Amino acid sequence: MNLRRVAVLLYKELRGPKNFIFIMAVVVPVALTLVISLLFGTFLSERPRLGIVDRGRSDLPARAAALESIQARTLDDDRALRAEVARGALDMGLVLPADFDARVAAGEPTELTVFVWGESLLRSRAILGTALLTLIRELAGRQPPVEVVTTLVGEAQSLPWEQRLLPFVVLMSLMLGGLMVPATSLVEEKQHHTLRAVTTTAATLGEVLAAKGLLGVVLSTFMAAVTLFLNRALGAQPALLVGTLAMGATLAAGVGLLLGVLVRDINSLFATIKSLGIFLYAPALVYMFPEIPAWIGRLFPTYYLIQPVIDIVQHGAGPAEVLPDLLILAGLIAALLAVVGLAGRRAMQRAG
Amino acid sequence: MNPSVLLVLLRKDLRLFFANRFFALVTGLALAAYVGMYYLLPAAVDETLEIGWVNPGLPARFADELEGEGVILHSYADAAALRAAVAAGEVPAGVAFPPGLMAALAAGARPTVEIFLAGDVPEELRQVYPLMVEEWVSLAVGRPIQIEAAEQVLGVDRTGQPVPPRDRMLPLFAVFVLFIETLGLASLIAAEVAGGTLRALLVTPLRVEGLFVSKAVLGVGLAFTQSTLLMALTGGLRHGAPQILTALLFGSLLVTGVAFLLASASKDLMSVMSWGVLAMLLLSIPALNVLLPGLVSGWVRALPSYPLVEAVHQVVNYQYGWSQIGGLLLALAGYAAAFLALGVVVLRRRFQ
């Protein structure tokens, strides 16, 4: 294998026209990260949403915004508040009269206008009602009648959905760039007969495969790192992380090259990838639902690609901790590349 | 147009459609996956807060009042039993009031209340329990706040009957199912345009109108059959079947128009996918707004899939009739006619 020719072919891949999958490999991880943080930061959060219109200068909106158990924001007028509640953007809307704080402090009866979204859950209404009463009691200068001490018990841990979904997003970044890009590029070249044209020059099929595989490895390693950066999950061992991502990307690129060599047309390729989907993404499902026994994830090869990454970024693991999984991953990569080489040679022999 | 010619064309197109391995696989797989996902999702929403408590003397009516507000109380003999129950996951939270609570409060003391929280209670909810306990005790000792709330419920009041997530997902599934057929039809037409077979057909006695009618019948037939099957298998036709079927029929016409537009802008599966994914994302936004109310604002109403999604949602989840969704169906019919006409004009220009 001539490294200079591989570099020339890789340069051609980078400079040449980009297909839809290449664009997807760049856009999807970023878009997915943004969507997940938007959804789980606000819309899928269990915190009920409160809107407040303050006709005076009450302290209540600032106090409500400081509470962690609810999401509170202020609006300019009753009409906007009403519209936001009616469309379900808020569970409850509250209109505070001009002299609200003074009346509460004086213990005078005070009337509040409250809009409630009809589909708001009972639990959300209860939480908001409690939070509001507590805040009003504080405004009135009344001390709670009891002292409350909270203790966490049991071994269960709260795992936010952003964290549960991170393995899926990272896996998708690695698969789109590492698997899909080399596979579609190879199949498209086969369909357009440009692969044969290239291999009639001095370049060998092995060099073409190496260039396409390298493109997938570089792209998916970069996009997986970008995804982790956007999720503020780079961990404390950047070199180990990048090395692990590159190994994962190599495994993905190996699968992509194998599919690219074996599959004849783009329709069959998409059908095959679709069928393989559950097999490739199964470990991510295990992370999403902690009720599924963790050992099930170990049955899938992509587990050894994603587990070390998650260990590094979420559990602060070092080289010693991730070494066993990385050794298995290295074994899988070696076996896969041997199969790709074999399949490539057979394809060349068939082509004549 | 001669019905026998139409039948021949339909048979040919159906054969070609299912000869494409990707769409043949996806057609069956997607339907099975959506139906499976529907049944895997919870059939009901748990809108209550379950709390264990050790009650040394709060009035019995208290528990009844709280249950009306979505709080379910489970009694335990003492703090140790309560702590064990929380640790074992019987209840997510426990409140242990100290013995002699009421007497201590009457004497002006500020007793301590213990709260036990399971470790998997989300962080944002942990603050709620102390606030609730403080409010309960304030009410029990007769220190109410002088607030009169004028409450207005906006939108459909679903108190005690929230729409389960799986029923909120149905419009999204329907859009996806309709659209996957669109991609298949667009790919089929694009391949025929690129291969010149459409033009070749016009050498026969077949007229252009006949060609479009056959493609439209194929597109509408595939999309309508799939979406109807989805709704039937998920129980979506239990209420208002005529309204749902009308909405799906207009929706099928709409996506067939979109398929013509996609086909006119594409030359192969890859370009159909690239344009198609963009169109699919846009058309899915109204369904996401049903799933996560308040996600997007008023502009979502301008999207052609909005009346389809809203009609399906309102009939399935609110049991609305013709009078309530008539306007939506009219708008949908208008969009369908416009897109179909536009699709025919643009596609005709492309291949003639």
Coordinates of C-alpha atoms in Angstrom, one line a residue, chain B residues 21-225:
Chain B
R21 CA -35.5 -3.2 -1.4
F22 CA -35.2 -0.1 0.7
F23 CA -38.8 1.1 0.4
A24 CA -40.2 -2.5 0.4
L25 CA -38.5 -3.1 3.7
V26 CA -39.2 0.3 5.2
T27 CA -42.9 0.2 4.2
G28 CA -43.6 -2.9 6.4
L29 CA -40.9 -2.2 9.0
A30 CA -42.0 1.4 9.7
L31 CA -45.7 0.4 10.2
A32 CA -44.7 -2.5 12.5
A33 CA -42.3 -0.2 14.4
Y34 CA -44.8 2.6 14.9
V35 CA -47.5 0.2 16.1
G36 CA -45.0 -1.5 18.4
M37 CA -43.8 1.8 19.8
Y38 CA -47.4 2.9 20.4
Y39 CA -48.1 -0.2 22.5
L40 CA -44.8 0.1 24.4
L41 CA -45.6 3.7 25.5
P42 CA -47.6 4.1 28.7
A43 CA -51.4 4.0 28.2
A44 CA -52.0 6.4 31.0
V45 CA -50.4 9.4 32.6
D46 CA -49.5 9.2 36.2
E47 CA -50.3 12.7 37.3
T48 CA -50.1 12.1 41.0
L49 CA -47.4 12.6 43.6
E50 CA -47.2 9.5 45.9
I51 CA -45.9 10.2 49.3
G52 CA -45.6 8.0 52.4
W53 CA -46.2 9.6 55.7
V54 CA -46.1 9.1 59.5
N55 CA -49.0 11.1 60.7
P56 CA -49.0 11.8 64.5
G57 CA -52.1 14.0 64.5
L58 CA -52.9 16.0 61.4
P59 CA -56.7 15.9 60.8
A60 CA -57.9 13.0 58.8
R61 CA -59.7 15.3 56.3
F62 CA -56.3 16.5 55.3
A63 CA -55.5 13.3 53.3
D64 CA -58.8 13.5 51.5
E65 CA -58.2 17.1 50.5
L66 CA -54.7 16.4 49.2
E67 CA -55.9 13.4 47.2
G68 CA -58.2 15.8 45.3
E69 CA -55.2 17.8 44.4
G70 CA -53.2 14.9 43.0
V71 CA -51.3 13.8 46.2
I72 CA -51.7 10.2 47.2
L73 CA -50.7 9.5 50.8
H74 CA -49.6 6.1 52.2
S75 CA -49.5 5.7 56.0
Y76 CA -46.6 4.1 57.8
A77 CA -46.3 3.2 61.5
D78 CA -43.0 5.1 62.3
A79 CA -40.1 6.9 60.7
A80 CA -38.0 3.7 60.5
A81 CA -40.7 1.8 58.5
L82 CA -41.1 4.9 56.3
R83 CA -37.4 5.1 55.6
A84 CA -37.3 1.4 54.7
A85 CA -40.2 1.8 52.4
V86 CA -38.6 4.7 50.6
A87 CA -35.3 2.8 50.3
A88 CA -37.1 -0.2 48.9
G89 CA -38.8 2.0 46.3
E90 CA -42.4 1.5 47.6
V91 CA -42.9 5.3 47.6
P92 CA -40.5 7.9 46.1
A93 CA -40.8 10.2 49.2
G94 CA -41.7 10.0 52.8
V95 CA -42.7 12.6 55.4
A96 CA -42.2 11.7 59.0
F97 CA -44.0 14.1 61.3
P98 CA -42.6 13.9 64.9
P99 CA -44.8 12.6 67.7
G100 CA -46.8 15.3 69.5
L101 CA -46.6 17.6 66.4
M102 CA -49.9 19.4 67.1
A103 CA -49.2 20.0 70.8
A104 CA -45.7 21.3 70.0
L105 CA -47.1 23.7 67.4
A106 CA -49.9 24.8 69.8
A107 CA -47.1 25.6 72.4
G108 CA -45.4 27.8 69.8
A109 CA -42.5 25.5 69.2
R110 CA -41.0 24.9 65.8
P111 CA -40.7 21.1 65.5
T112 CA -38.5 19.3 63.0
V113 CA -40.1 17.2 60.2
E114 CA -38.0 14.5 58.4
I115 CA -38.4 13.9 54.7
F116 CA -36.9 10.8 53.1
L117 CA -36.4 11.0 49.3
A118 CA -35.4 8.2 47.0
G119 CA -32.1 8.9 45.2
D120 CA -33.8 8.7 41.8
V121 CA -36.3 11.6 42.6
P122 CA -35.2 14.2 39.9
E123 CA -33.2 17.1 41.4
E124 CA -35.8 19.6 40.3
L125 CA -38.5 17.9 42.3
R126 CA -36.5 17.6 45.5
Q127 CA -37.3 21.1 46.5
V128 CA -41.1 20.5 46.2
Y129 CA -41.5 18.2 49.1
P130 CA -40.2 20.6 51.9
L131 CA -42.4 23.3 50.4
M132 CA -45.4 21.0 50.5
V133 CA -44.8 20.0 54.1
E134 CA -44.5 23.6 55.2
E135 CA -47.7 24.5 53.5
W136 CA -49.6 21.5 55.0
V137 CA -48.6 22.4 58.5
S138 CA -49.4 26.1 58.0
L139 CA -52.9 25.1 56.9
A140 CA -53.3 22.6 59.7
V141 CA -52.4 25.1 62.3
G142 CA -54.8 27.6 60.8
R143 CA -52.5 30.2 59.3
P144 CA -54.1 30.6 55.9
I145 CA -53.0 33.4 53.6
Q146 CA -55.6 35.9 52.7
I147 CA -55.6 35.3 48.9
E148 CA -58.6 35.0 46.7
A149 CA -57.7 33.4 43.4
A150 CA -60.0 34.0 40.4
E151 CA -59.1 30.9 38.4
Q152 CA -59.9 30.5 34.7
V153 CA -59.2 27.2 32.9
L154 CA -58.0 27.8 29.3
G155 CA -58.4 25.1 26.6
V156 CA -59.9 21.7 27.0
D157 CA -60.1 20.9 30.8
R158 CA -58.6 17.5 31.1
T159 CA -58.3 17.5 34.9
G160 CA -58.0 13.8 36.0
Q161 CA -58.0 12.6 32.3
P162 CA -54.8 13.7 30.8
V163 CA -54.0 12.6 27.2
P164 CA -51.5 9.7 27.4
P165 CA -48.2 10.3 25.5
R166 CA -48.9 7.5 23.1
D167 CA -52.1 9.1 21.9
R168 CA -50.3 12.4 21.5
M169 CA -47.8 10.5 19.4
L170 CA -50.4 9.2 17.0
P171 CA -50.5 12.3 14.7
L172 CA -46.7 12.2 14.5
F173 CA -46.8 8.5 13.5
A174 CA -49.5 9.3 10.9
V175 CA -47.3 12.0 9.3
F176 CA -44.3 9.7 9.3
V177 CA -46.2 6.8 7.7
L178 CA -47.7 9.1 5.1
F179 CA -44.4 10.6 4.3
I180 CA -42.4 7.4 4.0
E181 CA -44.8 6.4 1.2
T182 CA -44.1 9.8 -0.3
L183 CA -40.4 9.1 -0.4
G184 CA -41.0 5.8 -2.1
L185 CA -43.3 7.3 -4.8
A186 CA -40.9 10.2 -5.4
S187 CA -38.0 7.8 -5.8
L188 CA -40.0 5.7 -8.2
I189 CA -41.0 8.7 -10.3
A190 CA -37.5 10.2 -10.2
A191 CA -36.0 7.0 -11.4
E192 CA -38.5 6.8 -14.2
V193 CA -37.9 10.4 -15.3
A194 CA -34.1 9.9 -15.2
G195 CA -34.4 6.6 -17.1
G196 CA -36.7 8.1 -19.7
T197 CA -39.3 5.5 -19.2
L198 CA -42.0 8.1 -18.4
R199 CA -41.4 9.8 -21.8
A200 CA -41.4 6.3 -23.4
L201 CA -44.8 5.6 -22.0
L202 CA -46.2 8.7 -23.8
V203 CA -45.3 7.1 -27.1
T204 CA -48.1 4.7 -26.4
P205 CA -51.8 5.8 -26.5
L206 CA -51.4 6.9 -22.9
R207 CA -51.9 10.6 -22.3
V208 CA -50.1 12.8 -19.8
E209 CA -53.2 13.1 -17.7
G210 CA -53.5 9.4 -17.5
L211 CA -50.0 9.1 -16.4
F212 CA -50.5 11.5 -13.5
V213 CA -53.7 9.9 -12.5
S214 CA -52.1 6.5 -12.2
K215 CA -49.2 8.0 -10.2
A216 CA -51.6 9.9 -7.9
V217 CA -53.8 6.8 -7.4
L218 CA -50.7 4.8 -6.5
G219 CA -49.4 7.5 -4.1
V220 CA -52.8 8.1 -2.4
G221 CA -53.5 4.4 -2.3
L222 CA -50.2 3.5 -0.6
A223 CA -50.3 6.4 1.8
F224 CA -54.0 6.1 2.7
T225 CA -53.8 2.3 3.2

